[in-house]
Amino acid sequence: MRRSERVCRISAPCKINLHLRIGVRRDDGFHDLESVFLCLAFGDALWLRTLPGAPAEPDCLIQMEGAALESGGNIISRAVSLFRERTGFKHPLRIRAEKRIPLGGGLGGGSSDAASALMALNALSGASLPLEALEDMAAALGSDVPFFLRGGACWVRGRGEKLEPLPAPEGLRVVLVNPGFPSGTQAAFALLDREREKGPPVDCGVPSPEALKAALGEAPASWPYHNDFLPVFLAASEAASQRAYHGILRDFKDLGADFSGLSGAGSTCFGVFTQAGAAEQAAGVLKKKWNFVQLTFPLASRAHAVLQ
Ligand code: C5P
């Protein structure tokens, strides 16, 4: 490796929303939310390499690898452009992204890639910006991006940028099942709005924020968590999607999950298990039915960029 070439590897973990309550549509088109985000030990990986030579041509080539490609590179290139704009960092870059997180799966794959790219660029460039400066860029890239700079577990408000770290639960296993179709975030919010216009929102008796935050330290079987998108999808999405969600969530119950739900605006469902053996068995059964099944666990803190 030539002297001025630097390489940085960083993981880009996925998240699930254990709880997701959506408020009314705001004037800027976004919705205020209240959510419990939890980072998991499964995700993508990025390698960023600065090329030797004069930093005069700020080009950036992104090579995507893995199952979930399509437009996944777009948010990474937006992160690079924004970082260059804010810091003056000009070196040509090569980025390799190993994509494992399903696109449109409610697991925050693109958002995590963007946050990881910002963290890696911060290390590679020597800019060493404080977290607040990175958070500001992250919020400009997408609602879920700021969470991924911290990872762990967070109580999340605003459109996703107001973060309060929570102690991550320990000793749990999480099984992810993606039903094989993507769920567009914008379309999901629009469907929720249309359904709400038909009648007053059903009061599902969600506890106070304090109770919801405290519940994360209690047994998953007693979690009072709820996802506002789920009843809407079960009532108003295509019949095939309804069948998939019903089937996966019923299987999680039958297979001994202590808690199960839908992540984000879909389409990935998750089961939380306190018994590792039950989680392994459930993953084995579900793998016979679905192409994407992943057994993983909560990540208490997120990994930093590693300069090689
Ligand atoms: O911020 P992000 O690009 O991920 O948002 C995608 C779309 O999801 C937005 O254009 C908006 O329609 C919807 N959204 C929302 N309220 C949020 C987050 C996202 O309405 N808090």
mmCIF file of C-alpha atoms and ligand atoms in Angstrom:
data_model
loop_
_atom_site.group_PDB
_atom_site.id
_atom_site.type_symbol
_atom_site.label_atom_id
_atom_site.label_comp_id
_atom_site.label_asym_id
_atom_site.label_seq_id
_atom_site.Cartn_x
_atom_site.Cartn_y
_atom_site.Cartn_z
ATOM 1 C CA MET A 1 0.000 0.000 0.000
ATOM 2 C CA ARG A 2 1.411 3.383 -0.950
ATOM 3 C CA ARG A 3 2.039 5.830 1.862
ATOM 4 C CA SER A 4 -0.772 8.254 1.344
ATOM 5 C CA GLU A 5 -3.344 5.509 0.815
ATOM 6 C CA ARG A 6 -5.482 4.940 3.883
ATOM 7 C CA VAL A 7 -8.109 2.272 4.433
ATOM 8 C CA CYS A 8 -10.863 2.223 7.010
ATOM 9 C CA ARG A 9 -13.312 -0.571 7.804
ATOM 10 C CA ILE A 10 -16.530 0.004 9.668
ATOM 11 C CA SER A 11 -19.579 -2.113 10.412
ATOM 12 C CA ALA A 12 -23.075 -0.766 9.746
ATOM 13 C CA PRO A 13 -25.442 -2.595 12.117
ATOM 14 C CA CYS A 14 -29.195 -2.801 11.599
ATOM 15 C CA LYS A 15 -31.880 -1.723 14.085
ATOM 16 C CA ILE A 16 -35.362 -2.754 15.061
ATOM 17 C CA ASN A 17 -38.097 -0.590 16.510
ATOM 18 C CA LEU A 18 -39.424 -2.364 19.581
ATOM 19 C CA HIS A 19 -42.036 0.366 19.859
ATOM 20 C CA LEU A 20 -43.206 2.922 17.281
ATOM 21 C CA ARG A 21 -45.959 5.424 17.869
ATOM 22 C CA ILE A 22 -46.599 7.927 15.057
ATOM 23 C CA GLY A 23 -48.060 11.387 15.691
ATOM 24 C CA VAL A 24 -49.957 13.571 13.240
ATOM 25 C CA ARG A 25 -48.387 14.746 9.975
ATOM 26 C CA ARG A 26 -46.458 17.992 10.519
ATOM 27 C CA ASP A 27 -46.400 21.034 8.215
ATOM 28 C CA ASP A 28 -43.019 19.919 6.825
ATOM 29 C CA GLY A 29 -44.540 16.558 5.763
ATOM 30 C CA PHE A 30 -42.785 14.528 8.470
ATOM 31 C CA HIS A 31 -44.443 12.922 11.482
ATOM 32 C CA ASP A 32 -43.339 13.250 15.089
ATOM 33 C CA LEU A 33 -42.751 9.853 16.557
ATOM 34 C CA GLU A 34 -42.013 8.122 19.823
ATOM 35 C CA SER A 35 -39.965 5.003 19.466
ATOM 36 C CA VAL A 36 -37.644 2.532 21.153
ATOM 37 C CA PHE A 37 -34.769 1.785 18.751
ATOM 38 C CA LEU A 38 -32.484 -1.165 19.361
ATOM 39 C CA CYS A 39 -29.253 -1.817 17.452
ATOM 40 C CA LEU A 40 -28.470 -5.434 16.533
ATOM 41 C CA ALA A 41 -25.262 -7.352 15.861
ATOM 42 C CA PHE A 42 -26.240 -8.026 12.234
ATOM 43 C CA GLY A 43 -25.575 -5.620 9.406
ATOM 44 C CA ASP A 44 -23.571 -4.327 6.471
ATOM 45 C CA ALA A 45 -19.854 -3.551 6.343
ATOM 46 C CA LEU A 46 -18.099 -0.676 4.593
ATOM 47 C CA TRP A 47 -14.483 -0.257 3.473
ATOM 48 C CA LEU A 48 -13.369 3.257 2.578
ATOM 49 C CA ARG A 49 -10.045 3.917 0.872
ATOM 50 C CA THR A 50 -8.476 7.281 0.123
ATOM 51 C CA LEU A 51 -6.354 7.205 -3.038
ATOM 52 C CA PRO A 52 -2.837 8.567 -3.086
ATOM 53 C CA GLY A 53 -2.090 11.752 -4.980
ATOM 54 C CA ALA A 54 -3.177 15.342 -4.949
ATOM 55 C CA PRO A 55 -6.583 15.875 -3.311
ATOM 56 C CA ALA A 56 -7.747 17.897 -6.293
ATOM 57 C CA GLU A 57 -10.436 15.693 -7.762
ATOM 58 C CA PRO A 58 -13.008 14.792 -5.178
ATOM 59 C CA ASP A 59 -14.410 11.777 -7.018
ATOM 60 C CA CYS A 60 -15.956 8.829 -5.224
ATOM 61 C CA LEU A 61 -16.611 5.384 -6.666
ATOM 62 C CA ILE A 62 -18.919 3.140 -4.694
ATOM 63 C CA GLN A 63 -18.936 -0.589 -5.235
ATOM 64 C CA MET A 64 -21.884 -2.424 -3.736
ATOM 65 C CA GLU A 65 -21.789 -6.149 -3.011
ATOM 66 C CA GLY A 66 -24.274 -8.551 -1.549
ATOM 67 C CA ALA A 67 -27.906 -9.473 -1.644
ATOM 68 C CA ALA A 68 -29.483 -6.053 -1.211
ATOM 69 C CA LEU A 69 -28.035 -3.727 -3.836
ATOM 70 C CA GLU A 70 -30.245 -1.613 -6.073
ATOM 71 C CA SER A 71 -30.106 2.043 -5.065
ATOM 72 C CA GLY A 72 -28.441 1.382 -1.702
ATOM 73 C CA GLY A 73 -25.333 3.368 -2.684
ATOM 74 C CA ASN A 74 -27.209 6.610 -3.105
ATOM 75 C CA ILE A 75 -27.345 7.593 0.552
ATOM 76 C CA ILE A 76 -23.635 6.737 0.967
ATOM 77 C CA SER A 77 -22.698 9.108 -1.864
ATOM 78 C CA ARG A 78 -24.934 11.788 -0.322
ATOM 79 C CA ALA A 79 -23.094 11.295 2.984
ATOM 80 C CA VAL A 80 -19.727 11.671 1.204
ATOM 81 C CA SER A 81 -20.844 14.840 -0.620
ATOM 82 C CA LEU A 82 -22.180 16.408 2.564
ATOM 83 C CA PHE A 83 -19.025 15.555 4.508
ATOM 84 C CA ARG A 84 -16.851 17.055 1.727
ATOM 85 C CA GLU A 85 -19.002 20.198 1.677
ATOM 86 C CA ARG A 86 -18.830 20.709 5.452
ATOM 87 C CA THR A 87 -15.142 19.878 5.955
ATOM 88 C CA GLY A 88 -13.386 20.634 2.669
ATOM 89 C CA PHE A 89 -12.127 17.020 2.506
ATOM 90 C CA LYS A 90 -11.188 16.432 -1.127
ATOM 91 C CA HIS A 91 -9.291 13.149 -1.439
ATOM 92 C CA PRO A 92 -10.579 10.762 -4.108
ATOM 93 C CA LEU A 93 -12.322 7.811 -2.447
ATOM 94 C CA ARG A 94 -13.164 4.216 -3.173
ATOM 95 C CA ILE A 95 -15.895 2.660 -1.093
ATOM 96 C CA ARG A 96 -16.891 -0.976 -0.944
ATOM 97 C CA ALA A 97 -20.183 -1.763 0.756
ATOM 98 C CA GLU A 98 -21.050 -5.331 1.642
ATOM 99 C CA LYS A 99 -24.841 -5.225 1.829
ATOM 100 C CA ARG A 100 -26.624 -7.788 3.945
ATOM 101 C CA ILE A 101 -29.520 -5.766 5.381
ATOM 102 C CA PRO A 102 -32.628 -6.118 3.155
ATOM 103 C CA LEU A 103 -33.656 -2.877 1.441
ATOM 104 C CA GLY A 104 -37.048 -1.469 2.389
ATOM 105 C CA GLY A 105 -37.083 -3.815 5.351
ATOM 106 C CA GLY A 106 -37.545 -1.355 8.226
ATOM 107 C CA LEU A 107 -34.090 -2.268 9.562
ATOM 108 C CA GLY A 108 -32.429 1.053 8.715
ATOM 109 C CA GLY A 109 -29.851 -0.396 6.311
ATOM 110 C CA GLY A 110 -29.355 2.741 4.205
ATOM 111 C CA SER A 111 -29.400 4.987 7.286
ATOM 112 C CA SER A 112 -26.801 2.844 9.034
ATOM 113 C CA ASP A 113 -24.558 2.852 5.937
ATOM 114 C CA ALA A 114 -24.776 6.662 5.852
ATOM 115 C CA ALA A 115 -23.942 7.039 9.564
ATOM 116 C CA SER A 116 -21.038 4.605 9.229
ATOM 117 C CA ALA A 117 -19.731 6.450 6.169
ATOM 118 C CA LEU A 118 -19.750 9.714 8.151
ATOM 119 C CA MET A 119 -17.901 8.069 11.060
ATOM 120 C CA ALA A 120 -15.327 6.522 8.741
ATOM 121 C CA LEU A 121 -14.773 9.780 6.853
ATOM 122 C CA ASN A 122 -14.328 11.575 10.166
ATOM 123 C CA ALA A 123 -11.528 9.143 11.043
ATOM 124 C CA LEU A 124 -9.952 8.929 7.566
ATOM 125 C CA SER A 125 -9.862 12.672 6.969
ATOM 126 C CA GLY A 126 -8.463 13.501 10.393
ATOM 127 C CA ALA A 127 -11.272 16.065 10.755
ATOM 128 C CA SER A 128 -12.244 14.580 14.166
ATOM 129 C CA LEU A 129 -15.554 16.426 14.260
ATOM 130 C CA PRO A 130 -17.510 16.138 17.522
ATOM 131 C CA LEU A 131 -20.632 13.949 17.666
ATOM 132 C CA GLU A 132 -22.899 17.030 17.489
ATOM 133 C CA ALA A 133 -21.457 18.050 14.104
ATOM 134 C CA LEU A 134 -21.898 14.522 12.750
ATOM 135 C CA GLU A 135 -25.450 14.420 14.148
ATOM 136 C CA ASP A 136 -26.281 17.589 12.279
ATOM 137 C CA MET A 137 -25.108 16.040 8.986
ATOM 138 C CA ALA A 138 -26.858 12.762 9.835
ATOM 139 C CA ALA A 139 -30.220 14.498 10.362
ATOM 140 C CA ALA A 140 -29.878 16.158 6.958
ATOM 141 C CA LEU A 141 -29.391 12.726 5.342
ATOM 142 C CA GLY A 142 -32.431 10.958 6.833
ATOM 143 C CA SER A 143 -34.627 10.683 9.908
ATOM 144 C CA ASP A 144 -33.046 7.451 11.212
ATOM 145 C CA VAL A 145 -29.408 8.338 10.491
ATOM 146 C CA PRO A 146 -28.594 10.158 13.807
ATOM 147 C CA PHE A 147 -29.515 7.043 15.842
ATOM 148 C CA PHE A 148 -26.853 4.992 14.079
ATOM 149 C CA LEU A 149 -24.058 7.323 15.207
ATOM 150 C CA ARG A 150 -24.815 6.145 18.756
ATOM 151 C CA GLY A 151 -26.305 2.662 18.417
ATOM 152 C CA GLY A 152 -27.286 0.708 21.521
ATOM 153 C CA ALA A 153 -30.835 1.362 22.633
ATOM 154 C CA CYS A 154 -32.487 4.790 22.480
ATOM 155 C CA TRP A 155 -35.779 6.473 23.219
ATOM 156 C CA VAL A 156 -36.318 8.426 19.997
ATOM 157 C CA ARG A 157 -38.548 11.441 19.377
ATOM 158 C CA GLY A 158 -39.025 14.292 16.900
ATOM 159 C CA ARG A 159 -38.734 12.945 13.365
ATOM 160 C CA GLY A 160 -35.963 10.694 14.666
ATOM 161 C CA GLU A 161 -33.284 13.181 15.693
ATOM 162 C CA LYS A 162 -34.074 13.529 19.428
ATOM 163 C CA LEU A 163 -32.214 10.699 21.095
ATOM 164 C CA GLU A 164 -32.095 9.560 24.685
ATOM 165 C CA PRO A 165 -29.812 6.557 25.301
ATOM 166 C CA LEU A 166 -31.337 3.688 27.294
ATOM 167 C CA PRO A 167 -29.538 0.725 28.870
ATOM 168 C CA ALA A 168 -29.572 -1.990 26.170
ATOM 169 C CA PRO A 169 -31.241 -5.230 27.300
ATOM 170 C CA GLU A 170 -28.852 -8.109 27.949
ATOM 171 C CA GLY A 171 -28.994 -11.839 27.275
ATOM 172 C CA LEU A 172 -31.639 -11.668 24.538
ATOM 173 C CA ARG A 173 -31.729 -13.277 21.104
ATOM 174 C CA VAL A 174 -33.546 -11.678 18.197
ATOM 175 C CA VAL A 175 -34.767 -13.508 15.099
ATOM 176 C CA LEU A 176 -35.425 -11.380 12.022
ATOM 177 C CA VAL A 177 -37.720 -12.546 9.223
ATOM 178 C CA ASN A 178 -38.103 -10.548 6.034
ATOM 179 C CA PRO A 179 -41.110 -11.642 3.961
ATOM 180 C CA GLY A 180 -39.371 -10.929 0.641
ATOM 181 C CA PHE A 181 -41.115 -7.705 -0.362
ATOM 182 C CA PRO A 182 -39.961 -4.149 0.429
ATOM 183 C CA SER A 183 -42.125 -1.622 2.263
ATOM 184 C CA GLY A 184 -41.543 1.984 1.173
ATOM 185 C CA THR A 185 -41.351 4.346 4.150
ATOM 186 C CA GLN A 186 -43.048 7.271 2.417
ATOM 187 C CA ALA A 187 -45.892 5.078 1.121
ATOM 188 C CA ALA A 188 -46.363 3.549 4.577
ATOM 189 C CA PHE A 189 -46.711 6.980 6.220
ATOM 190 C CA ALA A 190 -49.169 8.032 3.478
ATOM 191 C CA LEU A 191 -51.253 4.870 4.048
ATOM 192 C CA LEU A 192 -51.288 5.560 7.796
ATOM 193 C CA ASP A 193 -52.495 9.138 7.160
ATOM 194 C CA ARG A 194 -55.258 7.932 4.808
ATOM 195 C CA GLU A 195 -56.461 5.317 7.290
ATOM 196 C CA ARG A 196 -56.507 7.900 10.070
ATOM 197 C CA GLU A 197 -58.589 10.267 7.928
ATOM 198 C CA LYS A 198 -61.321 7.599 7.811
ATOM 199 C CA GLY A 199 -61.951 7.788 11.530
ATOM 200 C CA PRO A 200 -60.571 8.877 14.886
ATOM 201 C CA PRO A 201 -57.362 7.061 15.874
ATOM 202 C CA VAL A 202 -57.994 3.997 17.980
ATOM 203 C CA ASP A 203 -56.739 4.574 21.496
ATOM 204 C CA CYS A 204 -54.619 1.512 22.032
ATOM 205 C CA GLY A 205 -53.818 2.504 25.607
ATOM 206 C CA VAL A 206 -50.091 3.090 25.134
ATOM 207 C CA PRO A 207 -48.391 3.776 28.489
ATOM 208 C CA SER A 208 -46.505 6.972 29.350
ATOM 209 C CA PRO A 209 -43.010 7.609 27.932
ATOM 210 C CA GLU A 210 -41.526 6.954 31.373
ATOM 211 C CA ALA A 211 -43.245 3.564 31.589
ATOM 212 C CA LEU A 212 -42.151 2.672 28.044
ATOM 213 C CA LYS A 213 -38.523 3.530 28.781
ATOM 214 C CA ALA A 214 -38.551 1.599 32.056
ATOM 215 C CA ALA A 215 -40.127 -1.446 30.380
ATOM 216 C CA LEU A 216 -36.924 -2.114 28.413
ATOM 217 C CA GLY A 217 -35.309 -3.290 31.664
ATOM 218 C CA GLU A 218 -38.150 -5.734 32.310
ATOM 219 C CA ALA A 219 -38.886 -9.181 30.877
ATOM 220 C CA PRO A 220 -39.763 -9.016 27.133
ATOM 221 C CA ALA A 221 -42.913 -11.064 27.792
ATOM 222 C CA SER A 222 -44.282 -8.028 29.681
ATOM 223 C CA TRP A 223 -43.216 -5.318 27.183
ATOM 224 C CA PRO A 224 -46.121 -2.946 26.442
ATOM 225 C CA TYR A 225 -44.662 -2.052 23.030
ATOM 226 C CA HIS A 226 -46.716 -1.417 19.913
ATOM 227 C CA ASN A 227 -46.117 -0.414 16.286
ATOM 228 C CA ASP A 228 -48.758 1.931 14.781
ATOM 229 C CA PHE A 229 -48.030 0.627 11.266
ATOM 230 C CA LEU A 230 -48.882 -2.983 12.066
ATOM 231 C CA PRO A 231 -52.681 -2.730 12.506
ATOM 232 C CA VAL A 232 -52.828 -0.559 9.368
ATOM 233 C CA PHE A 233 -50.861 -3.122 7.321
ATOM 234 C CA LEU A 234 -52.933 -5.991 8.722
ATOM 235 C CA ALA A 235 -56.133 -4.195 7.669
ATOM 236 C CA ALA A 236 -55.240 -2.201 4.577
ATOM 237 C CA SER A 237 -52.166 -3.554 2.766
ATOM 238 C CA GLU A 238 -52.298 -6.107 -0.074
ATOM 239 C CA ALA A 239 -53.760 -9.488 0.867
ATOM 240 C CA ALA A 240 -50.421 -11.262 0.270
ATOM 241 C CA SER A 241 -48.610 -8.864 2.632
ATOM 242 C CA GLN A 242 -51.340 -9.270 5.258
ATOM 243 C CA ARG A 243 -51.001 -13.049 5.050
ATOM 244 C CA ALA A 244 -47.208 -12.817 5.371
ATOM 245 C CA TYR A 245 -47.314 -10.581 8.464
ATOM 246 C CA HIS A 246 -50.061 -12.683 10.109
ATOM 247 C CA GLY A 247 -48.176 -15.908 9.363
ATOM 248 C CA ILE A 248 -44.771 -14.766 10.654
ATOM 249 C CA LEU A 249 -46.165 -13.210 13.840
ATOM 250 C CA ARG A 250 -48.279 -16.290 14.557
ATOM 251 C CA ASP A 251 -45.210 -18.502 14.032
ATOM 252 C CA PHE A 252 -43.187 -16.395 16.457
ATOM 253 C CA LYS A 253 -45.876 -16.913 19.131
ATOM 254 C CA ASP A 254 -46.084 -20.641 18.440
ATOM 255 C CA LEU A 255 -42.293 -20.969 18.502
ATOM 256 C CA GLY A 256 -41.976 -19.440 21.967
ATOM 257 C CA ALA A 257 -40.972 -15.820 21.299
ATOM 258 C CA ASP A 258 -41.306 -13.700 24.435
ATOM 259 C CA PHE A 259 -42.163 -10.703 22.256
ATOM 260 C CA SER A 260 -42.692 -10.178 18.536
ATOM 261 C CA GLY A 261 -43.460 -7.264 16.276
ATOM 262 C CA LEU A 262 -42.876 -5.366 13.064
ATOM 263 C CA SER A 263 -39.822 -3.155 12.649
ATOM 264 C CA GLY A 264 -40.274 0.425 11.460
ATOM 265 C CA ALA A 265 -42.611 0.806 8.499
ATOM 266 C CA GLY A 266 -42.055 -2.868 7.600
ATOM 267 C CA SER A 267 -41.449 -5.250 6.075
ATOM 268 C CA THR A 268 -39.211 -7.161 8.524
ATOM 269 C CA CYS A 269 -40.795 -8.868 11.539
ATOM 270 C CA PHE A 270 -38.805 -9.836 14.607
ATOM 271 C CA GLY A 271 -39.120 -12.198 17.536
ATOM 272 C CA VAL A 272 -37.351 -11.571 20.855
ATOM 273 C CA PHE A 273 -36.342 -14.623 22.873
ATOM 274 C CA THR A 274 -34.924 -14.977 26.375
ATOM 275 C CA GLN A 275 -33.956 -18.616 25.680
ATOM 276 C CA ALA A 276 -31.123 -19.047 23.164
ATOM 277 C CA GLY A 277 -32.230 -22.623 22.363
ATOM 278 C CA ALA A 278 -35.773 -21.522 21.534
ATOM 279 C CA ALA A 279 -34.408 -18.754 19.274
ATOM 280 C CA GLU A 280 -32.175 -21.215 17.404
ATOM 281 C CA GLN A 281 -35.032 -23.651 16.981
ATOM 282 C CA ALA A 282 -37.384 -20.902 15.779
ATOM 283 C CA ALA A 283 -34.802 -19.644 13.263
ATOM 284 C CA GLY A 284 -34.421 -23.205 11.947
ATOM 285 C CA VAL A 285 -38.179 -23.638 11.452
ATOM 286 C CA LEU A 286 -38.623 -20.204 9.879
ATOM 287 C CA LYS A 287 -35.723 -20.745 7.446
ATOM 288 C CA LYS A 288 -37.774 -23.488 5.813
ATOM 289 C CA LYS A 289 -40.484 -20.925 5.028
ATOM 290 C CA TRP A 290 -38.681 -17.653 4.336
ATOM 291 C CA ASN A 291 -35.533 -16.720 2.395
ATOM 292 C CA PHE A 292 -34.276 -14.116 4.843
ATOM 293 C CA VAL A 293 -34.090 -15.328 8.448
ATOM 294 C CA GLN A 294 -31.362 -14.016 10.728
ATOM 295 C CA LEU A 295 -30.581 -14.964 14.313
ATOM 296 C CA THR A 296 -28.803 -12.138 16.125
ATOM 297 C CA PHE A 297 -28.667 -10.230 19.432
ATOM 298 C CA PRO A 298 -28.771 -6.627 20.708
ATOM 299 C CA LEU A 299 -25.560 -4.570 20.459
ATOM 300 C CA ALA A 300 -25.027 -2.456 23.582
ATOM 301 C CA SER A 301 -22.614 -0.045 21.911
ATOM 302 C CA ARG A 302 -21.586 0.567 18.365
ATOM 303 C CA ALA A 303 -18.182 -0.185 16.867
ATOM 304 C CA HIS A 304 -15.992 2.678 15.734
ATOM 305 C CA ALA A 305 -14.123 3.050 12.471
ATOM 306 C CA VAL A 306 -10.952 0.963 12.323
ATOM 307 C CA LEU A 307 -8.072 2.506 10.374
ATOM 308 C CA GLN A 308 -6.005 -0.208 8.696
HETATM 309 O O1 C5P B 1 -36.155 10.912 6.584
HETATM 310 P P1 C5P B 1 -36.389 9.838 5.584
HETATM 311 O O2 C5P B 1 -35.781 10.164 4.249
HETATM 312 O O3 C5P B 1 -36.005 8.477 6.050
HETATM 313 O O4 C5P B 1 -37.955 9.794 5.362
HETATM 314 C C1 C5P B 1 -38.554 9.163 4.257
HETATM 315 C C2 C5P B 1 -40.024 9.551 4.220
HETATM 316 O O5 C5P B 1 -40.710 8.966 5.330
HETATM 317 C C3 C5P B 1 -40.264 11.049 4.358
HETATM 318 O O6 C5P B 1 -40.246 11.672 3.100
HETATM 319 C C4 C5P B 1 -41.631 11.102 5.007
HETATM 320 O O7 C5P B 1 -42.632 10.933 4.032
HETATM 321 C C5 C5P B 1 -41.662 9.863 5.879
HETATM 322 N N1 C5P B 1 -41.316 10.154 7.282
HETATM 323 C C6 C5P B 1 -42.225 10.820 8.075
HETATM 324 N N2 C5P B 1 -41.926 11.080 9.387
HETATM 325 C C7 C5P B 1 -40.762 10.667 9.920
HETATM 326 C C8 C5P B 1 -39.832 9.965 9.135
HETATM 327 C C9 C5P B 1 -40.139 9.729 7.807
HETATM 328 O O8 C5P B 1 -43.296 11.200 7.601
HETATM 329 N N3 C5P B 1 -40.516 10.901 11.214
#
